[in-house]
PDB file of C-alpha atoms and ligand atoms in Angstrom:
ATOM      1  CA  UNK T 166     -17.430 -11.585 -12.117  1.00 99.00           C
ATOM      2  CA  UNK T 167     -20.818 -10.848 -13.588  1.00 98.00           C
ATOM      3  CA  UNK T 168     -21.285  -8.185 -16.240  1.00 98.00           C
ATOM      4  CA  UNK T 169     -21.030  -5.271 -13.803  1.00 98.00           C
ATOM      5  CA  UNK T 170     -17.688  -6.390 -12.374  1.00 99.00           C
ATOM      6  CA  UNK T 171     -16.186  -6.858 -15.835  1.00 99.00           C
ATOM      7  CA  UNK T 172     -17.658  -3.545 -17.011  1.00 99.00           C
ATOM      8  CA  UNK T 173     -16.058  -1.762 -14.024  1.00 99.00           C
ATOM      9  CA  UNK T 174     -12.606  -3.270 -14.611  1.00 99.00           C
ATOM     10  CA  UNK T 175     -12.578  -2.445 -18.320  1.00 99.00           C
ATOM     11  CA  UNK T 176     -13.845   1.123 -17.717  1.00 98.00           C
ATOM     12  CA  UNK T 177     -11.015   1.728 -15.254  1.00 99.00           C
ATOM     13  CA  UNK T 178      -8.477   0.136 -17.592  1.00 99.00           C
ATOM     14  CA  UNK T 179      -9.427   2.065 -20.728  1.00 99.00           C
ATOM     15  CA  UNK T 180      -9.151   5.382 -18.830  1.00 98.00           C
ATOM     16  CA  UNK T 181      -5.508   4.594 -17.971  1.00 98.00           C
ATOM     17  CA  UNK T 182      -4.146   3.629 -21.401  1.00 98.00           C
ATOM     18  CA  UNK T 183      -1.129   5.277 -22.986  1.00 98.00           C
ATOM     19  CA  UNK T 184      -1.614   6.862 -26.414  1.00 98.00           C
ATOM     20  CA  UNK T 185      -0.093   3.813 -28.152  1.00 98.00           C
ATOM     21  CA  UNK T 186      -2.280   1.362 -26.247  1.00 98.00           C
ATOM     22  CA  UNK T 187      -5.378   3.518 -26.729  1.00 98.00           C
ATOM     23  CA  UNK T 188      -4.787   3.509 -30.500  1.00 98.00           C
ATOM     24  CA  UNK T 189      -4.160  -0.238 -30.649  1.00 98.00           C
ATOM     25  CA  UNK T 190      -7.280  -0.980 -28.607  1.00 98.00           C
ATOM     26  CA  UNK T 191      -9.326   1.239 -30.937  1.00 98.00           C
ATOM     27  CA  UNK T 192      -7.992  -0.670 -33.938  1.00 98.00           C
ATOM     28  CA  UNK T 193      -8.657  -4.067 -32.400  1.00 98.00           C
ATOM     29  CA  UNK T 194     -12.116  -3.517 -30.897  1.00 98.00           C
ATOM     30  CA  UNK T 195     -14.973  -4.810 -33.022  1.00 98.00           C
ATOM     31  CA  UNK T 196     -16.937  -2.077 -34.809  1.00 98.00           C
ATOM     32  CA  UNK T 197     -20.062  -2.534 -32.698  1.00 98.00           C
ATOM     33  CA  UNK T 198     -18.126  -1.756 -29.493  1.00 98.00           C
ATOM     34  CA  UNK T 199     -17.922   1.916 -30.518  1.00 98.00           C
ATOM     35  CA  UNK T 200     -14.409   2.204 -29.071  1.00 98.00           C
ATOM     36  CA  UNK T 201     -15.759   1.188 -25.638  1.00 99.00           C
ATOM     37  CA  UNK T 202     -13.815  -1.769 -24.190  1.00 99.00           C
ATOM     38  CA  UNK T 203     -16.240  -2.099 -21.251  1.00 99.00           C
ATOM     39  CA  UNK T 204     -19.140  -2.813 -23.608  1.00 98.00           C
ATOM     40  CA  UNK T 205     -17.478  -6.082 -24.734  1.00 99.00           C
ATOM     41  CA  UNK T 206     -15.746  -7.044 -21.491  1.00 99.00           C
ATOM     42  CA  UNK T 207     -18.188  -9.948 -20.911  1.00 98.00           C
ATOM     43  CA  UNK T 208     -17.821 -11.282 -24.461  1.00 98.00           C
ATOM     44  CA  UNK T 209     -15.795 -14.275 -23.210  1.00 99.00           C
ATOM     45  CA  UNK T 210     -18.754 -15.393 -21.089  1.00 98.00           C
ATOM     46  CA  UNK T 211     -21.078 -15.199 -24.106  1.00 98.00           C
ATOM     47  CA  UNK T 212     -18.873 -17.512 -26.208  1.00 98.00           C
ATOM     48  CA  UNK T 213     -18.279 -20.222 -23.566  1.00 98.00           C
ATOM     49  CA  UNK T 214     -20.720 -22.501 -25.362  1.00 96.00           C
ATOM     50  CA  UNK T 215     -19.584 -21.699 -28.901  1.00 98.00           C
ATOM     51  CA  UNK T 216     -15.930 -22.016 -27.837  1.00 98.00           C
ATOM     52  CA  UNK T 217     -16.295 -24.904 -25.456  1.00 98.00           C
ATOM     53  CA  UNK T 218     -12.520 -25.144 -24.961  1.00 98.00           C
ATOM     54  CA  UNK T 219     -12.543 -21.688 -23.366  1.00 98.00           C
ATOM     55  CA  UNK T 220     -14.757 -22.457 -20.353  1.00 98.00           C
ATOM     56  CA  UNK T 221     -11.826 -23.827 -18.296  1.00 98.00           C
ATOM     57  CA  UNK T 222      -9.900 -20.589 -18.859  1.00 98.00           C
ATOM     58  CA  UNK T 223     -12.017 -18.457 -16.491  1.00 99.00           C
ATOM     59  CA  UNK T 224     -10.671 -19.833 -13.196  1.00 99.00           C
ATOM     60  CA  UNK T 225      -8.102 -21.892 -11.260  1.00 98.00           C
ATOM     61  CA  UNK T 226      -8.874 -24.693  -8.822  1.00 98.00           C
ATOM     62  CA  UNK T 227      -6.365 -24.927  -5.948  1.00 98.00           C
ATOM     63  CA  UNK T 228      -6.032 -27.686  -3.335  1.00 98.00           C
ATOM     64  CA  UNK T 229      -8.704 -27.541  -0.626  1.00 98.00           C
ATOM     65  CA  UNK T 230      -7.771 -25.530   2.487  1.00 98.00           C
ATOM     66  CA  UNK T 231      -4.150 -24.936   1.479  1.00 98.00           C
ATOM     67  CA  UNK T 232      -4.795 -21.274   0.591  1.00 99.00           C
ATOM     68  CA  UNK T 233      -1.828 -21.163  -1.781  1.00 98.00           C
ATOM     69  CA  UNK T 234      -1.435 -21.213  -5.555  1.00 99.00           C
ATOM     70  CA  UNK T 235       1.412 -22.595  -7.678  1.00 98.00           C
ATOM     71  CA  UNK T 236       1.384 -22.421 -11.470  1.00 98.00           C
ATOM     72  CA  UNK T 237       2.977 -25.816 -12.034  1.00 98.00           C
ATOM     73  CA  UNK T 238       0.749 -27.567  -9.525  1.00 98.00           C
ATOM     74  CA  UNK T 239      -2.585 -25.829 -10.126  1.00 99.00           C
ATOM     75  CA  UNK T 240      -2.773 -24.367 -13.629  1.00 99.00           C
ATOM     76  CA  UNK T 241      -4.460 -27.231 -15.488  1.00 98.00           C
ATOM     77  CA  UNK T 242      -7.969 -28.171 -16.530  1.00 98.00           C
ATOM     78  CA  UNK T 243     -10.078 -31.059 -15.228  1.00 96.00           C
ATOM     79  CA  UNK T 244      -8.309 -33.431 -17.621  1.00 97.00           C
ATOM     80  CA  UNK T 245      -4.957 -32.325 -16.214  1.00 98.00           C
ATOM     81  CA  UNK T 246      -3.876 -30.433 -19.352  1.00 98.00           C
ATOM     82  CA  UNK T 247      -1.188 -27.973 -18.236  1.00 98.00           C
ATOM     83  CA  UNK T 248      -1.572 -24.227 -18.727  1.00 98.00           C
ATOM     84  CA  UNK T 249      -5.351 -24.441 -19.152  1.00 98.00           C
ATOM     85  CA  UNK T 250      -6.428 -22.055 -16.394  1.00 99.00           C
ATOM     86  CA  UNK T 251      -6.973 -18.307 -16.121  1.00 99.00           C
ATOM     87  CA  UNK T 252      -3.275 -17.604 -15.392  1.00 99.00           C
ATOM     88  CA  UNK T 253      -2.154 -19.621 -18.423  1.00 99.00           C
ATOM     89  CA  UNK T 254      -4.782 -17.892 -20.575  1.00 99.00           C
ATOM     90  CA  UNK T 255      -3.514 -14.440 -19.519  1.00 99.00           C
ATOM     91  CA  UNK T 256       0.034 -15.449 -20.507  1.00 98.00           C
ATOM     92  CA  UNK T 257      -1.171 -16.904 -23.794  1.00 98.00           C
ATOM     93  CA  UNK T 258      -3.259 -13.937 -24.955  1.00 98.00           C
ATOM     94  CA  UNK T 259      -0.564 -11.501 -23.804  1.00 98.00           C
ATOM     95  CA  UNK T 260       1.941 -13.347 -26.004  1.00 98.00           C
ATOM     96  CA  UNK T 261      -0.463 -13.271 -28.967  1.00 98.00           C
ATOM     97  CA  UNK T 262      -1.022  -9.517 -28.581  1.00 98.00           C
ATOM     98  CA  UNK T 263       2.737  -8.861 -28.385  1.00 98.00           C
ATOM     99  CA  UNK T 264       2.721  -9.814 -32.075  1.00 97.00           C
ATOM    100  CA  UNK T 265       0.465  -6.853 -32.925  1.00 97.00           C
ATOM    101  CA  UNK T 266       2.253  -4.803 -35.506  1.00 94.00           C
ATOM    102  CA  UNK T 267      -0.055  -1.918 -36.346  1.00 90.00           C
ATOM    103  CA  UNK T 268      -3.431  -1.473 -37.930  1.00 78.00           C
ATOM    104  CA  UNK T 269      -2.718  -3.374 -41.143  1.00 74.00           C
ATOM    105  CA  UNK T 270      -0.655  -6.191 -39.636  1.00 71.00           C
ATOM    106  CA  UNK T 271      -1.436  -9.829 -40.269  1.00 80.00           C
ATOM    107  CA  UNK T 272      -1.204 -12.068 -37.241  1.00 86.00           C
ATOM    108  CA  UNK T 273      -1.783 -15.810 -37.325  1.00 92.00           C
ATOM    109  CA  UNK T 274      -4.169 -15.130 -34.422  1.00 93.00           C
ATOM    110  CA  UNK T 275      -7.441 -13.233 -34.162  1.00 97.00           C
ATOM    111  CA  UNK T 276      -6.110 -10.345 -32.088  1.00 98.00           C
ATOM    112  CA  UNK T 277      -9.585  -8.879 -31.603  1.00 98.00           C
ATOM    113  CA  UNK T 278     -10.547 -12.025 -29.746  1.00 98.00           C
ATOM    114  CA  UNK T 279      -7.184 -12.015 -27.939  1.00 98.00           C
ATOM    115  CA  UNK T 280      -7.898  -8.491 -26.612  1.00 98.00           C
ATOM    116  CA  UNK T 281     -11.405  -9.421 -25.482  1.00 99.00           C
ATOM    117  CA  UNK T 282     -10.198 -12.631 -23.803  1.00 99.00           C
ATOM    118  CA  UNK T 283      -7.292 -10.890 -22.056  1.00 99.00           C
ATOM    119  CA  UNK T 284      -9.527  -8.060 -20.812  1.00 99.00           C
ATOM    120  CA  UNK T 285     -12.050 -10.550 -19.428  1.00 99.00           C
ATOM    121  CA  UNK T 286      -9.554 -12.965 -17.856  1.00 99.00           C
ATOM    122  CA  UNK T 287      -7.608 -10.154 -16.182  1.00 99.00           C
ATOM    123  CA  UNK T 288     -10.921  -9.430 -14.450  1.00 99.00           C
ATOM    124  CA  UNK T 289     -11.723 -13.022 -13.515  1.00 99.00           C
ATOM    125  CA  UNK T 290      -8.308 -13.696 -11.957  1.00 99.00           C
ATOM    126  CA  UNK T 291      -9.052 -10.839  -9.533  1.00 99.00           C
ATOM    127  CA  UNK T 292     -12.355 -12.413  -8.367  1.00 99.00           C
ATOM    128  CA  UNK T 293     -11.177 -14.194  -5.205  1.00 99.00           C
ATOM    129  CA  UNK T 294     -13.389 -17.264  -5.751  1.00 99.00           C
ATOM    130  CA  UNK T 295     -12.103 -17.707  -9.318  1.00 99.00           C
ATOM    131  CA  UNK T 296      -8.957 -18.905  -7.540  1.00 99.00           C
ATOM    132  CA  UNK T 297     -10.803 -21.080  -5.046  1.00 99.00           C
ATOM    133  CA  UNK T 298     -10.888 -24.627  -3.740  1.00 99.00           C
ATOM    134  CA  UNK T 299     -11.305 -27.629  -6.022  1.00 98.00           C
ATOM    135  CA  UNK T 300     -13.971 -29.627  -4.171  1.00 98.00           C
ATOM    136  CA  UNK T 301     -16.489 -26.762  -3.973  1.00 98.00           C
ATOM    137  CA  UNK T 302     -15.663 -25.456  -7.494  1.00 98.00           C
ATOM    138  CA  UNK T 303     -14.774 -21.983  -6.237  1.00 99.00           C
ATOM    139  CA  UNK T 304     -17.825 -21.725  -3.989  1.00 99.00           C
ATOM    140  CA  UNK T 305     -20.282 -22.956  -6.635  1.00 99.00           C
ATOM    141  CA  UNK T 306     -21.464 -25.857  -4.448  1.00 98.00           C
ATOM    142  CA  UNK T 307     -21.824 -23.794  -1.251  1.00 98.00           C
ATOM    143  CA  UNK T 308     -25.499 -22.842  -0.769  1.00 98.00           C
ATOM    144  CA  UNK T 309     -26.119 -19.668   1.234  1.00 99.00           C
ATOM    145  CA  UNK T 310     -28.749 -16.982   1.609  1.00 98.00           C
ATOM    146  CA  UNK T 311     -27.907 -13.484   0.377  1.00 99.00           C
ATOM    147  CA  UNK T 312     -30.224 -11.641   2.756  1.00 98.00           C
ATOM    148  CA  UNK T 313     -33.486 -13.544   2.063  1.00 98.00           C
ATOM    149  CA  UNK T 314     -32.578 -14.984  -1.344  1.00 98.00           C
ATOM    150  CA  UNK T 315     -31.162 -18.433  -2.018  1.00 98.00           C
ATOM    151  CA  UNK T 316     -27.782 -18.143  -3.696  1.00 98.00           C
ATOM    152  CA  UNK T 317     -24.437 -19.917  -4.097  1.00 99.00           C
ATOM    153  CA  UNK T 318     -21.377 -18.311  -2.497  1.00 99.00           C
ATOM    154  CA  UNK T 319     -19.629 -17.970  -5.866  1.00 99.00           C
ATOM    155  CA  UNK T 320     -22.459 -15.806  -7.219  1.00 99.00           C
ATOM    156  CA  UNK T 321     -22.414 -13.585  -4.123  1.00 99.00           C
ATOM    157  CA  UNK T 322     -18.858 -12.615  -5.115  1.00 99.00           C
ATOM    158  CA  UNK T 323     -19.477 -12.523  -8.887  1.00 99.00           C
ATOM    159  CA  UNK T 324     -22.518 -10.237  -8.612  1.00 99.00           C
ATOM    160  CA  UNK T 325     -24.505  -9.771  -5.396  1.00 99.00           C
ATOM    161  CA  UNK T 326     -22.013  -7.668  -3.413  1.00 99.00           C
ATOM    162  CA  UNK T 327     -21.534  -5.313  -6.375  1.00 98.00           C
ATOM    163  CA  UNK T 328     -25.267  -5.078  -7.125  1.00 98.00           C
ATOM    164  CA  UNK T 329     -26.177  -4.400  -3.502  1.00 98.00           C
ATOM    165  CA  UNK T 330     -23.560  -1.626  -3.312  1.00 98.00           C
ATOM    166  CA  UNK T 331     -24.837  -0.114  -6.551  1.00 98.00           C
ATOM    167  CA  UNK T 332     -28.451  -0.096  -5.337  1.00 98.00           C
ATOM    168  CA  UNK T 333     -27.673   1.209  -1.852  1.00 98.00           C
ATOM    169  CA  UNK T 334     -25.027   3.816  -2.530  1.00 98.00           C
ATOM    170  CA  UNK T 335     -25.202   4.753  -6.219  1.00 98.00           C
ATOM    171  CA  UNK T 336     -28.894   4.842  -7.065  1.00 97.00           C
ATOM    172  CA  UNK T 337     -28.496   1.620  -9.090  1.00 98.00           C
ATOM    173  CA  UNK T 338     -26.102   3.455 -11.375  1.00 97.00           C
ATOM    174  CA  UNK T 339     -22.961   1.585 -12.443  1.00 98.00           C
ATOM    175  CA  UNK T 340     -21.199   4.795 -13.491  1.00 98.00           C
ATOM    176  CA  UNK T 341     -21.446   6.135  -9.940  1.00 98.00           C
ATOM    177  CA  UNK T 342     -19.919   2.909  -8.651  1.00 98.00           C
ATOM    178  CA  UNK T 343     -17.054   3.090 -11.184  1.00 98.00           C
ATOM    179  CA  UNK T 344     -16.422   6.783 -10.379  1.00 98.00           C
ATOM    180  CA  UNK T 345     -16.126   6.020  -6.660  1.00 98.00           C
ATOM    181  CA  UNK T 346     -13.452   3.373  -7.314  1.00 98.00           C
ATOM    182  CA  UNK T 347     -11.631   5.738  -9.701  1.00 98.00           C
ATOM    183  CA  UNK T 348     -11.608   8.355  -6.910  1.00 98.00           C
ATOM    184  CA  UNK T 349      -9.990   5.874  -4.497  1.00 98.00           C
ATOM    185  CA  UNK T 350      -7.358   4.971  -7.104  1.00 98.00           C
ATOM    186  CA  UNK T 351      -6.191   8.589  -7.251  1.00 97.00           C
ATOM    187  CA  UNK T 352      -6.433   9.238  -3.486  1.00 97.00           C
ATOM    188  CA  UNK T 353      -6.259   6.588  -0.781  1.00 96.00           C
ATOM    189  CA  UNK T 354      -4.707   3.894  -3.005  1.00 98.00           C
ATOM    190  CA  UNK T 355      -2.400   6.218  -4.999  1.00 97.00           C
ATOM    191  CA  UNK T 356       0.818   4.880  -3.430  1.00 96.00           C
ATOM    192  CA  UNK T 357      -0.252   1.245  -3.788  1.00 98.00           C
ATOM    193  CA  UNK T 358      -1.159   1.686  -7.444  1.00 98.00           C
ATOM    194  CA  UNK T 359       2.515   1.870  -8.486  1.00 96.00           C
ATOM    195  CA  UNK T 360       3.120  -1.520  -6.890  1.00 97.00           C
ATOM    196  CA  UNK T 361       0.030  -3.015  -8.540  1.00 98.00           C
ATOM    197  CA  UNK T 362       1.299  -1.863 -11.936  1.00 98.00           C
ATOM    198  CA  UNK T 363       4.750  -3.325 -11.444  1.00 97.00           C
ATOM    199  CA  UNK T 364       5.569  -6.759 -12.763  1.00 96.00           C
ATOM    200  CA  UNK T 365       8.846  -8.564 -12.187  1.00 90.00           C
ATOM    201  CA  UNK T 366      11.669  -7.448 -14.473  1.00 85.00           C
ATOM    202  CA  UNK T 367      11.191  -8.270 -18.164  1.00 89.00           C
ATOM    203  CA  UNK T 368       7.665  -9.622 -17.710  1.00 97.00           C
ATOM    204  CA  UNK T 369       4.674  -8.139 -19.494  1.00 98.00           C
ATOM    205  CA  UNK T 370       2.090  -9.491 -17.073  1.00 98.00           C
ATOM    206  CA  UNK T 371       2.204 -11.333 -13.742  1.00 98.00           C
ATOM    207  CA  UNK T 372      -0.828 -13.600 -13.355  1.00 98.00           C
ATOM    208  CA  UNK T 373       0.894 -15.802 -10.752  1.00 98.00           C
ATOM    209  CA  UNK T 374       1.014 -12.805  -8.396  1.00 98.00           C
ATOM    210  CA  UNK T 375      -2.646 -11.956  -9.023  1.00 98.00           C
ATOM    211  CA  UNK T 376      -3.720 -15.587  -8.468  1.00 99.00           C
ATOM    212  CA  UNK T 377      -1.720 -15.917  -5.240  1.00 98.00           C
ATOM    213  CA  UNK T 378      -3.407 -12.800  -3.865  1.00 98.00           C
ATOM    214  CA  UNK T 379      -6.740 -14.220  -5.033  1.00 99.00           C
ATOM    215  CA  UNK T 380      -6.671 -17.505  -3.128  1.00 99.00           C
ATOM    216  CA  UNK T 381      -5.465 -15.639  -0.041  1.00 99.00           C
ATOM    217  CA  UNK T 382      -8.435 -13.243  -0.281  1.00 99.00           C
ATOM    218  CA  UNK T 383     -10.745 -16.213  -0.876  1.00 99.00           C
ATOM    219  CA  UNK T 384      -9.573 -17.837   2.368  1.00 99.00           C
ATOM    220  CA  UNK T 385      -9.398 -14.645   4.454  1.00 99.00           C
ATOM    221  CA  UNK T 386     -12.684 -13.097   3.264  1.00 99.00           C
ATOM    222  CA  UNK T 387     -14.867 -15.154   0.927  1.00 99.00           C
ATOM    223  CA  UNK T 388     -14.854 -18.569   2.634  1.00 99.00           C
ATOM    224  CA  UNK T 389     -14.176 -17.218   6.145  1.00 98.00           C
ATOM    225  CA  UNK T 390     -17.085 -17.788   8.538  1.00 98.00           C
ATOM    226  CA  UNK T 391     -19.285 -19.257   5.798  1.00 98.00           C
ATOM    227  CA  UNK T 392     -20.800 -22.720   6.067  1.00 98.00           C
ATOM    228  CA  UNK T 393     -23.526 -24.510   4.113  1.00 98.00           C
ATOM    229  CA  UNK T 394     -26.807 -22.580   4.539  1.00 98.00           C
ATOM    230  CA  UNK T 395     -25.186 -19.526   6.155  1.00 98.00           C
ATOM    231  CA  UNK T 396     -27.218 -16.333   5.891  1.00 98.00           C
ATOM    232  CA  UNK T 397     -25.009 -13.522   4.590  1.00 99.00           C
ATOM    233  CA  UNK T 398     -26.317 -10.036   5.264  1.00 98.00           C
ATOM    234  CA  UNK T 399     -25.115  -6.598   6.471  1.00 98.00           C
ATOM    235  CA  UNK T 400     -22.116  -7.782   8.486  1.00 98.00           C
ATOM    236  CA  UNK T 401     -20.750  -9.824   5.570  1.00 99.00           C
ATOM    237  CA  UNK T 402     -21.675  -7.174   2.981  1.00 99.00           C
ATOM    238  CA  UNK T 403     -20.055  -4.296   4.894  1.00 98.00           C
ATOM    239  CA  UNK T 404     -16.835  -6.158   5.664  1.00 99.00           C
ATOM    240  CA  UNK T 405     -16.408  -7.714   2.179  1.00 99.00           C
ATOM    241  CA  UNK T 406     -17.351  -4.764  -0.057  1.00 98.00           C
ATOM    242  CA  UNK T 407     -13.931  -3.108   0.542  1.00 98.00           C
ATOM    243  CA  UNK T 408     -12.234  -6.291  -0.727  1.00 98.00           C
ATOM    244  CA  UNK T 409     -14.430  -6.366  -3.837  1.00 99.00           C
ATOM    245  CA  UNK T 410     -13.659  -2.684  -4.507  1.00 98.00           C
ATOM    246  CA  UNK T 411      -9.929  -3.324  -4.067  1.00 98.00           C
ATOM    247  CA  UNK T 412      -9.906  -6.333  -6.414  1.00 99.00           C
ATOM    248  CA  UNK T 413     -11.879  -4.442  -9.091  1.00 99.00           C
ATOM    249  CA  UNK T 414      -9.402  -1.543  -8.813  1.00 99.00           C
ATOM    250  CA  UNK T 415      -6.388  -3.863  -9.048  1.00 99.00           C
ATOM    251  CA  UNK T 416      -7.926  -5.655 -12.035  1.00 99.00           C
ATOM    252  CA  UNK T 417      -8.472  -2.387 -13.905  1.00 99.00           C
ATOM    253  CA  UNK T 418      -5.061  -0.927 -13.059  1.00 99.00           C
ATOM    254  CA  UNK T 419      -3.265  -4.147 -14.039  1.00 99.00           C
ATOM    255  CA  UNK T 420      -5.209  -4.599 -17.280  1.00 99.00           C
ATOM    256  CA  UNK T 421      -4.158  -1.074 -18.283  1.00 99.00           C
ATOM    257  CA  UNK T 422      -0.539  -1.627 -17.194  1.00 98.00           C
ATOM    258  CA  UNK T 423      -0.385  -4.900 -19.137  1.00 99.00           C
ATOM    259  CA  UNK T 424      -1.879  -3.335 -22.299  1.00 99.00           C
ATOM    260  CA  UNK T 425       0.500  -0.368 -21.944  1.00 98.00           C
ATOM    261  CA  UNK T 426       3.468  -2.759 -21.815  1.00 98.00           C
ATOM    262  CA  UNK T 427       2.129  -4.866 -24.707  1.00 98.00           C
ATOM    263  CA  UNK T 428       1.586  -1.920 -27.066  1.00 98.00           C
ATOM    264  CA  UNK T 429       4.222   0.453 -25.665  1.00 94.00           C
TER     265      UNK T 429
HETATM  266  N1  DCM Q 642       4.474 -19.811 -16.559  1.00 84.13           N
HETATM  267  C1  DCM Q 642       4.015 -19.073 -15.496  1.00 84.13           C
HETATM  268  N2  DCM Q 642       4.386 -19.368 -14.216  1.00 84.13           N
HETATM  269  C2  DCM Q 642       5.221 -20.409 -13.998  1.00 84.13           C
HETATM  270  C3  DCM Q 642       5.691 -21.190 -15.074  1.00 84.13           C
HETATM  271  C4  DCM Q 642       5.315 -20.869 -16.356  1.00 84.13           C
HETATM  272  O1  DCM Q 642       3.257 -18.115 -15.697  1.00 84.13           O
HETATM  273  N3  DCM Q 642       5.571 -20.656 -12.731  1.00 84.13           N
HETATM  274  C5  DCM Q 642       4.045 -19.420 -17.903  1.00 84.13           C
HETATM  275  C6  DCM Q 642       5.145 -18.829 -18.714  1.00 84.13           C
HETATM  276  C7  DCM Q 642       4.779 -19.230 -20.114  1.00 84.13           C
HETATM  277  C8  DCM Q 642       3.923 -20.462 -19.967  1.00 84.13           C
HETATM  278  O2  DCM Q 642       3.566 -20.543 -18.592  1.00 84.13           O
HETATM  279  O3  DCM Q 642       3.958 -18.202 -20.675  1.00 84.13           O
HETATM  280  C9  DCM Q 642       4.621 -21.738 -20.359  1.00 84.13           C
HETATM  281  O4  DCM Q 642       5.660 -21.909 -19.473  1.00 84.13           O
HETATM  282  P1  DCM Q 642       6.617 -23.201 -19.560  1.00 84.13           P
HETATM  283  O5  DCM Q 642       7.386 -22.995 -20.812  1.00 84.13           O
HETATM  284  O6  DCM Q 642       7.428 -23.087 -18.300  1.00 84.13           O
HETATM  285  O7  DCM Q 642       5.684 -24.364 -19.589  1.00 84.13           O
HETATM  286  N1  DCM Q 643     -17.728 -10.498 -31.298  1.00 84.13           N
HETATM  287  C1  DCM Q 643     -18.049  -9.991 -30.068  1.00 84.13           C
HETATM  288  N2  DCM Q 643     -19.308 -10.147 -29.548  1.00 84.13           N
HETATM  289  C2  DCM Q 643     -20.243 -10.811 -30.249  1.00 84.13           C
HETATM  290  C3  DCM Q 643     -19.931 -11.358 -31.497  1.00 84.13           C
HETATM  291  C4  DCM Q 643     -18.656 -11.178 -31.997  1.00 84.13           C
HETATM  292  O1  DCM Q 643     -17.202  -9.393 -29.419  1.00 84.13           O
HETATM  293  N3  DCM Q 643     -21.450 -10.947 -29.699  1.00 84.13           N
HETATM  294  C5  DCM Q 643     -16.345 -10.280 -31.797  1.00 84.13           C
HETATM  295  C6  DCM Q 643     -15.477 -11.478 -31.609  1.00 84.13           C
HETATM  296  C7  DCM Q 643     -14.752 -11.708 -32.896  1.00 84.13           C
HETATM  297  C8  DCM Q 643     -15.493 -10.868 -33.909  1.00 84.13           C
HETATM  298  O2  DCM Q 643     -16.399  -9.997 -33.175  1.00 84.13           O
HETATM  299  O3  DCM Q 643     -13.429 -11.222 -32.802  1.00 84.13           O
HETATM  300  C9  DCM Q 643     -16.237 -11.757 -34.846  1.00 84.13           C
HETATM  301  O4  DCM Q 643     -17.061 -12.585 -34.042  1.00 84.13           O
HETATM  302  P1  DCM Q 643     -17.765 -13.930 -34.541  1.00 84.13           P
HETATM  303  O5  DCM Q 643     -17.162 -14.999 -33.662  1.00 84.13           O
HETATM  304  O6  DCM Q 643     -19.219 -13.710 -34.205  1.00 84.13           O
HETATM  305  O7  DCM Q 643     -17.470 -14.089 -35.967  1.00 84.13           O
HETATM  306  N1  DCM Q 644     -16.106 -21.429 -11.836  1.00 84.13           N
HETATM  307  C1  DCM Q 644     -15.013 -21.356 -10.974  1.00 84.13           C
HETATM  308  N2  DCM Q 644     -14.390 -22.490 -10.568  1.00 84.13           N
HETATM  309  C2  DCM Q 644     -14.821 -23.688 -10.995  1.00 84.13           C
HETATM  310  C3  DCM Q 644     -15.933 -23.784 -11.846  1.00 84.13           C
HETATM  311  C4  DCM Q 644     -16.560 -22.630 -12.258  1.00 84.13           C
HETATM  312  O1  DCM Q 644     -14.622 -20.245 -10.590  1.00 84.13           O
HETATM  313  N3  DCM Q 644     -14.165 -24.779 -10.608  1.00 84.13           N
HETATM  314  C5  DCM Q 644     -16.795 -20.190 -12.226  1.00 84.13           C
HETATM  315  C6  DCM Q 644     -17.079 -19.976 -13.689  1.00 84.13           C
HETATM  316  C7  DCM Q 644     -18.352 -19.157 -13.639  1.00 84.13           C
HETATM  317  C8  DCM Q 644     -19.071 -19.665 -12.407  1.00 84.13           C
HETATM  318  O2  DCM Q 644     -18.041 -20.219 -11.568  1.00 84.13           O
HETATM  319  O3  DCM Q 644     -18.046 -17.785 -13.374  1.00 84.13           O
HETATM  320  C9  DCM Q 644     -20.132 -20.690 -12.686  1.00 84.13           C
HETATM  321  O4  DCM Q 644     -19.553 -21.760 -13.376  1.00 84.13           O
HETATM  322  P1  DCM Q 644     -20.433 -22.837 -14.143  1.00 84.13           P
HETATM  323  O5  DCM Q 644     -21.186 -22.052 -15.165  1.00 84.13           O
HETATM  324  O6  DCM Q 644     -19.405 -23.766 -14.725  1.00 84.13           O
HETATM  325  O7  DCM Q 644     -21.272 -23.463 -13.092  1.00 84.13           O
HETATM  326 ZN1   ZN Q 645     -17.659 -16.437 -11.570  1.00 84.13          ZN
HETATM  327 ZN1   ZN Q 646     -15.466 -15.243 -16.847  1.00 84.13          ZN
END
């Protein structure tokens, strides 16, 4: 996601934290975040160049056209190093944060960075094209038009759908967009939310589930009907916006549920 998608997911998540998780997040956030997780939710994108090793941790490449994901087959980087993908990163930073032992604890890890990475990667794994096909790099090599503008399909899903919704329906105001998703979470999605929060027994987080949903959504909605030089406009926007809203909601709910389990 772009900054707005990550902001939305972290806003939703922070509003759903238990007291213990809220306190731990406050302790771990850097001073300049002013206790606002959303304000640093894109930090991992800003350090991709400083922390070159981290750039492979934002996505998963799956086999072309298969529309399935398997950890052992797919979670590796371009050199084939196992575990180096967004699902592996979520497991890794969750494990690091499980070692948090209160405000004055000493971990061998930088748990501030672990929190910022986990919050960001929980977002990215819910962007359908961050669990996309290998040969097109998650839609990065598919040229399209977003209305009249030249764009790549990946960026349409990272940013354009969200930005167009914000401009059209919320007066270009991100808070209005976030509030609308929050409303849906407590009304039309209320029964589903319990399932989103649940992880298999004894697990703190379930990235394999989130990634499997992601590649399915990529095939059913992101790639569907799109070819090189397609023009994507109202029909695509109107039919795909509900999927974007759903994935942002799931990302926020699951980030909160994971942090609540970590610090609970
Ligand atoms: N892992 C996973 N899904 C799998 C297999 C493993 O999420 N199907 C995670 C669990 C551990 C990490 O990968 O956090 C390392 O697993 P292993 O010890 O199996 O390599
Ligand atoms: N940090 C951040 N955003 C920045 C700079 C730093 O979130 N623009 C966080 C990440 C580190 C801590 O503050 O946990 C120290 O960062 P640095 O890597 O700059 O020393
Ligand atoms: N990306 C992806 N799958 C890939 C490569 C990149 O999902 N195989 C993501 C990471 C960034 C965006 O696409 O969000 C652009 O990547 P880059 O800056 O590497 O072109
Ligand atoms: Zn992206
Ligand atoms: Zn990212």
